[in-house]
Short mmCIF file of C-alpha atoms and ligand atoms in Angstrom, two decimals:
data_model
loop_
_atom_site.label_atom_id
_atom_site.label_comp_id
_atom_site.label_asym_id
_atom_site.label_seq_id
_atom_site.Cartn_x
_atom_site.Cartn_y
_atom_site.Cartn_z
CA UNK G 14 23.24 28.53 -1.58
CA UNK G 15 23.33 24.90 -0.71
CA UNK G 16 19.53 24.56 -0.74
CA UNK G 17 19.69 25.08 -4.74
CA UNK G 18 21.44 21.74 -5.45
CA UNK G 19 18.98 19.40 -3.56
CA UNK G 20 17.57 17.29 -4.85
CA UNK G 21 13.58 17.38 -3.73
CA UNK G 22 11.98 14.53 -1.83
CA UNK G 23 9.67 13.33 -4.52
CA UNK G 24 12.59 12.87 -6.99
CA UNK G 25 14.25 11.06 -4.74
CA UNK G 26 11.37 8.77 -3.49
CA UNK G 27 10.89 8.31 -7.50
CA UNK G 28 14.21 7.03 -8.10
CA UNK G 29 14.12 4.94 -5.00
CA UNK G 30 10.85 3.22 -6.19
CA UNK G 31 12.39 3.20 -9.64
CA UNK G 32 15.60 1.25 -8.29
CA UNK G 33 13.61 -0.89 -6.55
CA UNK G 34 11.33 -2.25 -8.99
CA UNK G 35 14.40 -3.29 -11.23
CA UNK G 36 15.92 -5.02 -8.54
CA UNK G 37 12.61 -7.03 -7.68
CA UNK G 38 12.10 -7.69 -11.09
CA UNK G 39 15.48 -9.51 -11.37
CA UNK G 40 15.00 -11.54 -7.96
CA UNK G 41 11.46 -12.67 -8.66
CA UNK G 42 10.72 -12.82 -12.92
CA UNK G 43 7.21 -13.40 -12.36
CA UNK G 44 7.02 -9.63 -11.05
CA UNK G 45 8.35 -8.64 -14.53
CA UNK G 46 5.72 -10.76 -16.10
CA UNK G 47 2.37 -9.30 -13.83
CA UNK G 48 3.75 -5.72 -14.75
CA UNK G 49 4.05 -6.29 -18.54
CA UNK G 50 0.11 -8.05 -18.32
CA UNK G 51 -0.84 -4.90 -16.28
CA UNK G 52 0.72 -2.37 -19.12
CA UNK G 53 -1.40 -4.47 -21.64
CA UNK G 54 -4.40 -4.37 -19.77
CA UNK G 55 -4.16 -0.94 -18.84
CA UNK G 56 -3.57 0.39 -22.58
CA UNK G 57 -6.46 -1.72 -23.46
CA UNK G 58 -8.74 0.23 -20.60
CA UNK G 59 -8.32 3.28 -21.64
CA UNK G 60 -8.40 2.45 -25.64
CA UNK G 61 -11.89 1.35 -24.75
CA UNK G 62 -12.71 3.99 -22.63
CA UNK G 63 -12.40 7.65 -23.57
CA UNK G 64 -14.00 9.20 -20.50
CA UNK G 65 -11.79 7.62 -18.61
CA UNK G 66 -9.09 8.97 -20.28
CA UNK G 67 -9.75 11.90 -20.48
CA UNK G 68 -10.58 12.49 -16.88
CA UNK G 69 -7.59 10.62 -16.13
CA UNK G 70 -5.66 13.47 -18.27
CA UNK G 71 -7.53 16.21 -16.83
CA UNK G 72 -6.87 15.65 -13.40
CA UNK G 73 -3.47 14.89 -13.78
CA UNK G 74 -3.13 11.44 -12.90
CA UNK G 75 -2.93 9.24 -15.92
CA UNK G 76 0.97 9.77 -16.25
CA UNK G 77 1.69 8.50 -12.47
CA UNK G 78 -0.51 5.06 -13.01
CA UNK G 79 2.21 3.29 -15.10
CA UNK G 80 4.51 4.43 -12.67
CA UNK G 81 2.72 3.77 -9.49
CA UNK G 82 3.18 0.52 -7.24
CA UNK G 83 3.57 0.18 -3.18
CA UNK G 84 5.64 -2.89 -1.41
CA UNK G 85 5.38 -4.54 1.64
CA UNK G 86 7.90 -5.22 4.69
CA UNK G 87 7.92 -6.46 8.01
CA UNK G 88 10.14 -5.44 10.89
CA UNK G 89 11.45 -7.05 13.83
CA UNK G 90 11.94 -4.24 16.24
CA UNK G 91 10.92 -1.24 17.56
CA UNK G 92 14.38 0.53 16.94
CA UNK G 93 13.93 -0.71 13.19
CA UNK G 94 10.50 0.83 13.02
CA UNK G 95 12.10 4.50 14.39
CA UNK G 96 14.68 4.26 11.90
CA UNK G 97 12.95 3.24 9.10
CA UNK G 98 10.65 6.62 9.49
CA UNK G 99 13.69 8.58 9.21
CA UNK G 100 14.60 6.71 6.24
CA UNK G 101 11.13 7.33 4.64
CA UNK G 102 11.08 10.72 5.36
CA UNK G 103 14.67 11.52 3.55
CA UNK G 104 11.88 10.34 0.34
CA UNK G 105 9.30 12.03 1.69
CA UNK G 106 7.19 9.57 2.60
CA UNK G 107 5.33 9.59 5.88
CA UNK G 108 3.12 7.16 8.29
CA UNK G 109 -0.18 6.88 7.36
CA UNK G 110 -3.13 4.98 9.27
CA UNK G 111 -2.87 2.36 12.36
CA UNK G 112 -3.63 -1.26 10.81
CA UNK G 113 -4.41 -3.80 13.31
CA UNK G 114 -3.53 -7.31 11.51
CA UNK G 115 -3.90 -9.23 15.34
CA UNK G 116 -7.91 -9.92 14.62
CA UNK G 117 -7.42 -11.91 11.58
CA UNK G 118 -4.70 -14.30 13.18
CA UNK G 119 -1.68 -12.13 11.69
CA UNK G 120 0.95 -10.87 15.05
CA UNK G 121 1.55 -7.76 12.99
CA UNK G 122 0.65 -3.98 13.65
CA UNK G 123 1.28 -1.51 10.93
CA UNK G 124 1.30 1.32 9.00
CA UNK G 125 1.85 2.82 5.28
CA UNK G 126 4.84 5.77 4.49
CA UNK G 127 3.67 7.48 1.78
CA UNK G 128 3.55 10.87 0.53
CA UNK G 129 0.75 12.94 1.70
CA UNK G 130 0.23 16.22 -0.37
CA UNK G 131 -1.67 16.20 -3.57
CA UNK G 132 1.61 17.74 -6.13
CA UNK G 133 3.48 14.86 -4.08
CA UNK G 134 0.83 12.34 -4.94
CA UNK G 135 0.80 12.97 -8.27
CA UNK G 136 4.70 13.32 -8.97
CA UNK G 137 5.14 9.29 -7.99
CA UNK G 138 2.31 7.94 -5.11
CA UNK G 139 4.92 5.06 -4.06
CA UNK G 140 3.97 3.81 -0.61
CA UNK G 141 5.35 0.86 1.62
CA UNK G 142 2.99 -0.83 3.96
CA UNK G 143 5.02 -1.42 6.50
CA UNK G 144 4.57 -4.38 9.57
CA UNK G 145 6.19 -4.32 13.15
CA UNK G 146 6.03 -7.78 14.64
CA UNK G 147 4.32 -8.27 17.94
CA UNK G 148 6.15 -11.22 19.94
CA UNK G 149 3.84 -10.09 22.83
CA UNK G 150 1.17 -12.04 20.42
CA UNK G 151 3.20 -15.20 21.25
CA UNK G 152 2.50 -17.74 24.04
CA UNK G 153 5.80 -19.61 24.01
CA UNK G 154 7.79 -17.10 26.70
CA UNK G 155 11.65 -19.24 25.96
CA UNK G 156 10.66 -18.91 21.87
CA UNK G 157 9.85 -15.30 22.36
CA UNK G 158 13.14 -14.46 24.42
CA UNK G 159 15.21 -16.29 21.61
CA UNK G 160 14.08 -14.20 18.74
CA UNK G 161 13.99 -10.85 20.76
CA UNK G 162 17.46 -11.73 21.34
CA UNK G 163 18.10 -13.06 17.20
CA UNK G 164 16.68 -9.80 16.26
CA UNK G 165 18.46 -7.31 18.26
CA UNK G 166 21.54 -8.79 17.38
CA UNK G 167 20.78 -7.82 13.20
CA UNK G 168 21.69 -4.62 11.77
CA UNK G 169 19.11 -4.19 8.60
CA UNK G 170 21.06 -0.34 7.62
CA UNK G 171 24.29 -0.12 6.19
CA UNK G 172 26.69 2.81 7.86
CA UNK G 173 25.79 4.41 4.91
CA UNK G 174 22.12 4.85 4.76
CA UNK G 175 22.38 6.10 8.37
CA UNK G 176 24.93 8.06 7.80
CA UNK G 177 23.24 9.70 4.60
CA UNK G 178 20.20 9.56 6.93
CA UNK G 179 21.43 11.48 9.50
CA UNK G 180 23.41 14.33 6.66
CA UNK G 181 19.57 14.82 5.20
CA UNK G 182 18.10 16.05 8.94
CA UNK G 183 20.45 17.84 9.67
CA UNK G 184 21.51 20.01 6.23
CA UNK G 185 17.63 19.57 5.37
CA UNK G 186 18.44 17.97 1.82
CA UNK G 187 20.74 15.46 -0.25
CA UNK G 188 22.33 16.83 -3.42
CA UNK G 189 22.10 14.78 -6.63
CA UNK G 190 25.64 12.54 -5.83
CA UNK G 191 24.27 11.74 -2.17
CA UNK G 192 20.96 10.95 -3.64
CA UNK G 193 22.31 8.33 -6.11
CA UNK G 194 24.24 6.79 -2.85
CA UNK G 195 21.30 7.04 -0.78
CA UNK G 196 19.31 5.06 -3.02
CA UNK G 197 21.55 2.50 -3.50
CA UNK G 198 22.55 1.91 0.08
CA UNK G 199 19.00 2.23 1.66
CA UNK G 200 18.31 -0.60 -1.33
CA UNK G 201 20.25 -3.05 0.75
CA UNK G 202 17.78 -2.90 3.61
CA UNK G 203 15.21 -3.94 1.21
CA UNK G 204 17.45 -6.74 -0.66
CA UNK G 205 16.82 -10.65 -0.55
CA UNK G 206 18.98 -13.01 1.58
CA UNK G 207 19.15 -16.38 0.68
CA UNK G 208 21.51 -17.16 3.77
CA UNK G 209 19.72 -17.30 7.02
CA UNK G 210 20.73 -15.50 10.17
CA UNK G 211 19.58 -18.91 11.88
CA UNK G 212 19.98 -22.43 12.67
CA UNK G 213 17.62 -25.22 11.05
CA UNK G 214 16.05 -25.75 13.80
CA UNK G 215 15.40 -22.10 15.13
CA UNK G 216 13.91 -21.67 11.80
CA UNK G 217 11.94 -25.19 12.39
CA UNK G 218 10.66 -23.55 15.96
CA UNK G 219 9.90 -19.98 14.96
CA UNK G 220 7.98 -21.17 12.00
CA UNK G 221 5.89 -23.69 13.73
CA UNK G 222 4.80 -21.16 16.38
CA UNK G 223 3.58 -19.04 13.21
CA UNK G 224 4.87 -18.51 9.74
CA UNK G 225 5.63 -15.19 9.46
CA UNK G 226 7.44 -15.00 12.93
CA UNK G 227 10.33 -17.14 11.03
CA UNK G 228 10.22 -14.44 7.81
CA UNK G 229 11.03 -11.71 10.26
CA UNK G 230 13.37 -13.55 12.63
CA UNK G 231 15.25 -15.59 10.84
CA UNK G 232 17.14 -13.23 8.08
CA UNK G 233 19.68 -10.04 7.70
CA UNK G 234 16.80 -7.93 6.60
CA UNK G 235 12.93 -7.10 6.12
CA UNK G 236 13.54 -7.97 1.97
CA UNK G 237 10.72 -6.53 0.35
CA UNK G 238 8.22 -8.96 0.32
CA UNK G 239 5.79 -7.84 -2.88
CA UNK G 240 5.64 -5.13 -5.54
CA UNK G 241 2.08 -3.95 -6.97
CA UNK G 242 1.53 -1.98 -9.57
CA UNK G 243 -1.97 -0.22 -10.06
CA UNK G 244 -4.34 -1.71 -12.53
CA UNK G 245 -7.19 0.25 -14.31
CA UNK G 246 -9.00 -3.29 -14.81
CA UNK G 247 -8.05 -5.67 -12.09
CA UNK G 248 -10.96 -8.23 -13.28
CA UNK G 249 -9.20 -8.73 -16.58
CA UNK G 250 -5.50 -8.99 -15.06
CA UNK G 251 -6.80 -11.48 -12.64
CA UNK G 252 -8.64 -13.49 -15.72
CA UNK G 253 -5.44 -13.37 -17.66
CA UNK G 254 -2.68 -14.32 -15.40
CA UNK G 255 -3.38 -18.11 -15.99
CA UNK G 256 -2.52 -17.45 -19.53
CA UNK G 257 0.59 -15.80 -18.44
CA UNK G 258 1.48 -18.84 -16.32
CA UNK G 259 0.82 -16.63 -13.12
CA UNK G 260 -1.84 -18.57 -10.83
CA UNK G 261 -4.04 -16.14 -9.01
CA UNK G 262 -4.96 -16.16 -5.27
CA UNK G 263 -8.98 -17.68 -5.44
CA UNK G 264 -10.76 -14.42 -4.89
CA UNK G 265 -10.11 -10.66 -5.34
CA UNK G 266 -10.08 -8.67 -1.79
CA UNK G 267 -11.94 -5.88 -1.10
CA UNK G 268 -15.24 -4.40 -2.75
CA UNK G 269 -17.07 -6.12 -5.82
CA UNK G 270 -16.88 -5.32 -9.07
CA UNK G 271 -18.48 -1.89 -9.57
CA UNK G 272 -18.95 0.78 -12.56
CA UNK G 273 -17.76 2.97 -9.98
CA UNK G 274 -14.47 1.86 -7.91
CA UNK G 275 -14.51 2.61 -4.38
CA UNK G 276 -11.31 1.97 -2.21
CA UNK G 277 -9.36 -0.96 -3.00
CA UNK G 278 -9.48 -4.05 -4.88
CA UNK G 279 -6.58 -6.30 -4.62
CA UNK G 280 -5.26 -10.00 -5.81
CA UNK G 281 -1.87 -11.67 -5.86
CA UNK G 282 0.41 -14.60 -6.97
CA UNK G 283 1.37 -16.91 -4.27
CA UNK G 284 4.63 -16.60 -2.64
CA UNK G 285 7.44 -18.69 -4.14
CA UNK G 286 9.33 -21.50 -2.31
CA UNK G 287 12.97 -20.18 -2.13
CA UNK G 288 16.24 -21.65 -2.09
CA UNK G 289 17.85 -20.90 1.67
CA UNK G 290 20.74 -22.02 3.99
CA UNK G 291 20.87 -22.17 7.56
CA UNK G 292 23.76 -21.94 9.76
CA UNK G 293 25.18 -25.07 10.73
CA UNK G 294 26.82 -26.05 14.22
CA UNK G 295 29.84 -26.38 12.63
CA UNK G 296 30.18 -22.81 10.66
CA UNK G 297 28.91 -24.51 7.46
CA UNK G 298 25.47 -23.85 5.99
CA UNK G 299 22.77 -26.64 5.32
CA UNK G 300 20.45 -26.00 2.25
CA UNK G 301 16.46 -25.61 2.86
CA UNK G 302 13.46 -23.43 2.01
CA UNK G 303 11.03 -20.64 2.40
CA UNK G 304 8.21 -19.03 1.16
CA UNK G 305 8.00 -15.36 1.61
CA UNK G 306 7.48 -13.36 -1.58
CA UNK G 307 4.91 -12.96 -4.36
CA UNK G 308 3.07 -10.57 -6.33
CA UNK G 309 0.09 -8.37 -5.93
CA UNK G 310 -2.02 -6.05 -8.34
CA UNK G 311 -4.43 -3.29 -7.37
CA UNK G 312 -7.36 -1.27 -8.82
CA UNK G 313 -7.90 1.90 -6.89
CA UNK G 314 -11.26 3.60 -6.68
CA UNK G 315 -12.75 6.50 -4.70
CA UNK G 316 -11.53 7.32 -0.92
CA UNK G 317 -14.38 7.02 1.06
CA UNK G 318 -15.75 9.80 3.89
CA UNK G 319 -16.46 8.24 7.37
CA UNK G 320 -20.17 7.46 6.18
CA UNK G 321 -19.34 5.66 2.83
CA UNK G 322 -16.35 3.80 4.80
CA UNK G 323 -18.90 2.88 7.30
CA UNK G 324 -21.21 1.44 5.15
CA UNK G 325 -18.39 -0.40 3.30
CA UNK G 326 -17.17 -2.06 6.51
CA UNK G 327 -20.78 -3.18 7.12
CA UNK G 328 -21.63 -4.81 4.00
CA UNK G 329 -18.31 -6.61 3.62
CA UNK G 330 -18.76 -7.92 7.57
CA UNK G 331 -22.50 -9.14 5.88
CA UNK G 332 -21.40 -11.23 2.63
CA UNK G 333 -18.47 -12.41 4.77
CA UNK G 334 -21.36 -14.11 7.23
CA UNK G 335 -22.82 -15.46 4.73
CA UNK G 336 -19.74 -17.09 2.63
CA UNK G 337 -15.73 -16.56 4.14
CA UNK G 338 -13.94 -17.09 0.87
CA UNK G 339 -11.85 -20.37 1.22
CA UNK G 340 -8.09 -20.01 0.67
CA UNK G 341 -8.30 -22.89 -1.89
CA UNK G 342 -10.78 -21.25 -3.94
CA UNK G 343 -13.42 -24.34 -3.76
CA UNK G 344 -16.12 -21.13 -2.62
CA UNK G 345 -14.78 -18.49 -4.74
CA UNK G 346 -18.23 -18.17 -6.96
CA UNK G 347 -20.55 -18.27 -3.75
CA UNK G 348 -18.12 -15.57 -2.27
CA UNK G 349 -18.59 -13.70 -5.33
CA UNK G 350 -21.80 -13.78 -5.79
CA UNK G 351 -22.71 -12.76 -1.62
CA UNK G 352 -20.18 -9.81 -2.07
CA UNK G 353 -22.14 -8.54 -5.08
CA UNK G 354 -25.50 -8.78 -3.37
CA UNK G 355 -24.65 -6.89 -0.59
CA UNK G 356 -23.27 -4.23 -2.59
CA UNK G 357 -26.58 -3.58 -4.35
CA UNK G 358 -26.73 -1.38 -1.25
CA UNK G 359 -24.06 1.02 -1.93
CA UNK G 360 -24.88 3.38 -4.63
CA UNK G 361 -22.84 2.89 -7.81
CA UNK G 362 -22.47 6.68 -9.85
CA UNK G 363 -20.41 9.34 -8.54
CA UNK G 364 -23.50 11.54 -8.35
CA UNK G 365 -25.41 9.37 -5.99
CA UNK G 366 -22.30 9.02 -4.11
CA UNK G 367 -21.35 12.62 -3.68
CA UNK G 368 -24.79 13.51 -2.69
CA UNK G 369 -25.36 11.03 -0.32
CA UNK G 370 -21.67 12.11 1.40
CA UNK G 371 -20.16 8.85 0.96
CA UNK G 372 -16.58 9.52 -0.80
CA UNK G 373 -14.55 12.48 -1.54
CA UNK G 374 -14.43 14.48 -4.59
CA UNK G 375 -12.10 16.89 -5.97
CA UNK G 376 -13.68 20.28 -7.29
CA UNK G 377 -12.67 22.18 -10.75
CA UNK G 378 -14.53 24.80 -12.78
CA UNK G 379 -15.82 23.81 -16.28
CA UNK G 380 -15.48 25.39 -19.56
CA UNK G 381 -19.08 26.88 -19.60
CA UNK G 382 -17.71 27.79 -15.60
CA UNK G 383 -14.88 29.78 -17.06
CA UNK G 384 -16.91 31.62 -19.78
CA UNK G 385 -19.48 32.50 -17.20
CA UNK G 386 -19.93 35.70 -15.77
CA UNK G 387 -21.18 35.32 -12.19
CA UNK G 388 -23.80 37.60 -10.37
CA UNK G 389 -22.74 36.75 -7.18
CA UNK G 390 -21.64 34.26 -4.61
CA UNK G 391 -23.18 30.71 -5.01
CA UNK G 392 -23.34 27.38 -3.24
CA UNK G 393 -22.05 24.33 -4.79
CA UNK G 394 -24.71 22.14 -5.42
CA UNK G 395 -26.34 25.02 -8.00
CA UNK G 396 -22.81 25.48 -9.18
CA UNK G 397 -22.85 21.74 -9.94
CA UNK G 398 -26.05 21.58 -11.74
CA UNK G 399 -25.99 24.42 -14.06
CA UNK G 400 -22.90 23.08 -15.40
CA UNK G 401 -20.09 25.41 -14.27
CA UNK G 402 -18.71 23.05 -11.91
CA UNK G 403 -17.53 18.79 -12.03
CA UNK G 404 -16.34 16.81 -9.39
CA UNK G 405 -14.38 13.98 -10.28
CA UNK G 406 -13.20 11.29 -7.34
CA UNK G 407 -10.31 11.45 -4.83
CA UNK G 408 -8.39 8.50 -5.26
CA UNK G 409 -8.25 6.51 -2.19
CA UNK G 410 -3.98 6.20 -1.48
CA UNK G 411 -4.18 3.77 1.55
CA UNK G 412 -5.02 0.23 2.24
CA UNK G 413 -7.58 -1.87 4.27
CA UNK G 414 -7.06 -4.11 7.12
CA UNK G 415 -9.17 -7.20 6.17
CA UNK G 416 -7.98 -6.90 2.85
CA UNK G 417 -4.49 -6.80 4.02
CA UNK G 418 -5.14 -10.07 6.11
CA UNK G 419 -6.21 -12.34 3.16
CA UNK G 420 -3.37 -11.44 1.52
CA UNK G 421 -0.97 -11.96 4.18
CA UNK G 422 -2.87 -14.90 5.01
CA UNK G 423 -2.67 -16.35 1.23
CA UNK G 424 0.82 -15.91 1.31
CA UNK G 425 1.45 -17.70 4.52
CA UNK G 426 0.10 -21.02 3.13
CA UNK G 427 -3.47 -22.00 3.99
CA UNK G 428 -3.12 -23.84 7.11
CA UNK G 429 -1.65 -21.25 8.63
CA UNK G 430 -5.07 -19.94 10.37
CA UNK G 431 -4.35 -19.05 13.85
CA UNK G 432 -6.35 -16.88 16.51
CA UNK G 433 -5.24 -13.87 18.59
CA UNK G 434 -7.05 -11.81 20.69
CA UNK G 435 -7.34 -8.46 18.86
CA UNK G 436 -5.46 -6.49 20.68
CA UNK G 437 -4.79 -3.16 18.54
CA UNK G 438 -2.25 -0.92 20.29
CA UNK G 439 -2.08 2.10 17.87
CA UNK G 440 -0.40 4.28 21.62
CA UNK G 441 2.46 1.20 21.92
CA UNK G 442 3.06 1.73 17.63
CA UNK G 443 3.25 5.16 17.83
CA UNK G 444 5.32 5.06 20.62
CA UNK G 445 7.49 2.45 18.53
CA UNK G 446 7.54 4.58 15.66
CA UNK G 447 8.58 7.71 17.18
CA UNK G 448 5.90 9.56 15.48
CA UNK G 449 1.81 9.81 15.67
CA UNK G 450 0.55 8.52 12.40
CA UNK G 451 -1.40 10.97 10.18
CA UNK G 452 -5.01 10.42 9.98
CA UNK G 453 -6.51 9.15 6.23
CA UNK G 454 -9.37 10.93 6.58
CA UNK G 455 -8.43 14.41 7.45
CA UNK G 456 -6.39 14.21 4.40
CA UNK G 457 -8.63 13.50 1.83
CA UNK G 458 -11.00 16.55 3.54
CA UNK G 459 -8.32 18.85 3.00
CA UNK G 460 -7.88 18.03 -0.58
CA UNK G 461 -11.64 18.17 -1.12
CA UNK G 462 -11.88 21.19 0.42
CA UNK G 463 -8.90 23.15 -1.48
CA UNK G 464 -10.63 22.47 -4.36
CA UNK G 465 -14.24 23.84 -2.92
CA UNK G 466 -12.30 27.24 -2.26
CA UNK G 467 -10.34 27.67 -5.38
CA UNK G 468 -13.50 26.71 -7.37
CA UNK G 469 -15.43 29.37 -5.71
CA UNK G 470 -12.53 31.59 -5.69
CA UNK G 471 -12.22 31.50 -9.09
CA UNK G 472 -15.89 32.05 -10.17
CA UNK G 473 -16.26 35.15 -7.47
CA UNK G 474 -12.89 36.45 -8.99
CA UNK G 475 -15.39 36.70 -12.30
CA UNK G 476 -17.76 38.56 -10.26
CA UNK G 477 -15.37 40.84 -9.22
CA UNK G 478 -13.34 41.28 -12.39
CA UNK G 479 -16.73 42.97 -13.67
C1 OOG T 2 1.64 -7.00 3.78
C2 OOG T 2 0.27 -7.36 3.34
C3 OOG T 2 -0.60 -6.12 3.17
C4 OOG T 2 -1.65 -5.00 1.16
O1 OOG T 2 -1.53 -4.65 -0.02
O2 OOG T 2 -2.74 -4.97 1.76
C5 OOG T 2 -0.45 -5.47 1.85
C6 OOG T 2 2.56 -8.17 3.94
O3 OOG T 2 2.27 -9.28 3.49
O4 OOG T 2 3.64 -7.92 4.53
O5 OOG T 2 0.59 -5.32 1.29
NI1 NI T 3 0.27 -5.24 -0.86
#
């Protein structure tokens, strides 16, 4: 009897992403600003594009685009990391992929909750890429005793989350009162704290052994760090942000500019230097500053199969020998221009790029399908070219490790380069997490191939309806 007043996951990871956008838009303006330029932009896309449109309609997906954004948060400990899944999952949202930020001079491993099924997706896609320090990364053994130390002390839940937590596992749901006190108390975790849990000079110490050691360490909570929404033209929101007083990072991560989108394409705002205070000796707090949060835009394209990833990986790893974009944007054109040129390798309509087995397609019958009386059971490629079948792309729901180091490494100031040995340790994360982290691949396959079967289910059910 219970079950019938809970409310579902989706509706309440909706209203958590909901709440959380209005509170970021009130602690950083500029936020407000990108997403107003994005809901120009994107209006003006699909004005200008029917097919587009219509596709976007057809499949379902144009409604969740003006609604659709992930953030970004960094954890201090293991126990937060556990915790935080439990959290995630009251919203159903779960971990995603194993992103090893270590290589590109980042002491971060990670992961992204979102939700995984398809209705789920489309019903609000709202994902957190989500960071777990790694103070094995750092040399200095005192410095890395200090903040293990700082950061066990912190408690980033209220009683309430946990509690409300803990009442969702166990009576499987949260009715619509517990949901609104959910949402506002897991909210907290995620809120900006312009008091620091730490002295001057810890802060001094932790920052100069790397940047983003002090943004973990050194406050209440992992505040959310960005907002993105999705854009259907990132080109043209990165061309007009100057106009909107918004200065852009120097180059767009990710693939070039393409008639068909593949993956993800990504650019942000740099991080804003913050008013802070840090505890003083005496009890008293002395005033200071740090830079931790900004904003970021995407354009998602097609989720790519192990072949067309593969080939993505390579060609990116070849314009990046020939130009590594500069963080102060004095190489930005040569960058540009590289990236492009190796992409001339990767084919650019969704026909070459289904038949060659590079990305992942979703499956639906046509009109002329549905009018068509079959004769019998067919394969897919003559359902596809006699018209009663269309594929139309997968869109790809995750994120990409190199990507996700230039902007982490934009946002960290420019002469922040440092070297680690990579080291991933997805066994140690998982471990951390509680939890093995679903694989992005096997879920796009599954999607694909639902919509393989009910295609052909539908057209034999003609055959046998005769
Ligand atoms: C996360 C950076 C990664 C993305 O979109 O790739 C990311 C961070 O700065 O904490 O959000
Ligand atoms: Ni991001």
């Amino acid at each position: 009897m219970k079950e019938n007043s809970f409310v579902s996951a989706d509706d309440i990871r909706a209203a958590f992403s909901a709440a959380m956008s209005i509170m970021y838009r009130d602690e950083v303006p500029a936020y407000g600003t990108l997403m107003e330029l994005v809901a120009k932009v994107n209006a003006d896309t699909l004005a200008a594009n029917a097919t587009l449109k219509e596709r976007l309609e057809a499949t379902d997906s144009l409604e969740r685009i003006s609604e659709e954004r992930h953030g970004a948060i960094r954890l201090g400990t293991p126990a937060e990391l556990s915790m935080m899944r439990r959290v995630f999952a009251v919203m159903g949202m779960y971990p995603v992929g194993y992103y090893d930020l270590s290589t590109a001079g980042v002491p971060v491993h990670s992961t992204a909750f979102r939700p995984v099924g398809e209705a789920s997706l489309k019903r609000n896609p709202f994902r957190v890429f989500t960071s777990l320090l790694r103070l094995d990364l750092i040399a200095d053994e005192t410095l890395r005793t200090e903040a293990d130390a700082i950061l066990k002390e912190r408690r980033i839940f209220t009683p309430g989350a946990i509690e409300l937590t803990e009442k969702a596992e166990r009576d499987g749901g949260l009715d619509k009162a517990d949901t609104e006190r959910f949402v506002a108390e897991v909210l907290e975790t995620f809120r900006w704290h312009d008091k620091a849990n730490v002295s001057a000079d810890m802060y001094k110490r932790l920052h100069d052994a790397h940047r983003l050691i002090a943004d973990v360490v050194s406050f209440k909570g992992p505040h959310i760090n960005h907002l993105t929404p999705r854009t259907l033209d990132i080109d043209r929101v990165q061309a007009l942000m100057p106009e909107y007083r918004i200065a852009p990072k120097a180059v767009v991560e990710g693939p070039p500019t393409r008639n068909c989108p593949i993956l993800l394409r990504q650019t942000s705002f740099k991080a804003l230097e913050e008013a802070v205070s840090f505890r003083d000796a005496d009890g008293g707090w002395k005033p200071g500053s740090h830079t931790a949060r900004f904003g970021e835009i995407e354009q998602r394209g097609i989720a790519l199969a192990p072949k067309g990833r593969g080939l993505y990986d390579r060609l990116l790893d070849e314009s990046r020998k020939i130009v590594r974009p500069a963080g102060d944007g004095s190489n930005a054109r040569e960058y540009e221009a590289a990236l492009a040129k190796a992409f001339e390798d990767f084919p650019d309509s969704w026909a070459e790029i289904r038949e060659a087995g590079l990305g992942y397609f979703s499956y639906s019958v046509t009109e002329k399908g549905r009018q068509t009386k079959l004769p019998g059971r067919r394969d897919l490629d003559s359902l596809i070219a006699d018209g009663l079948v269309q594929f139309d792309p997968i869109v790809y729901e995750d994120f990409l490790p190199v990507s996700a180091a230039g902007i982490f490494q934009s946002n960290l100031g420019d002469g922040a380069q440092q070297e680690f040995v990579a080291s991933p340790n997805q066994k140690r994360f998982e471990a951390d997490l509680g939890a093995a982290v679903l694989n992005e691949f096997d879920h796009y396959a599954g999607i694909e191939k639902a919509s393989i079967e009910s295609c052909l289910k539908a057209l034999t059910a003609a055959v046998a309806a005769e």
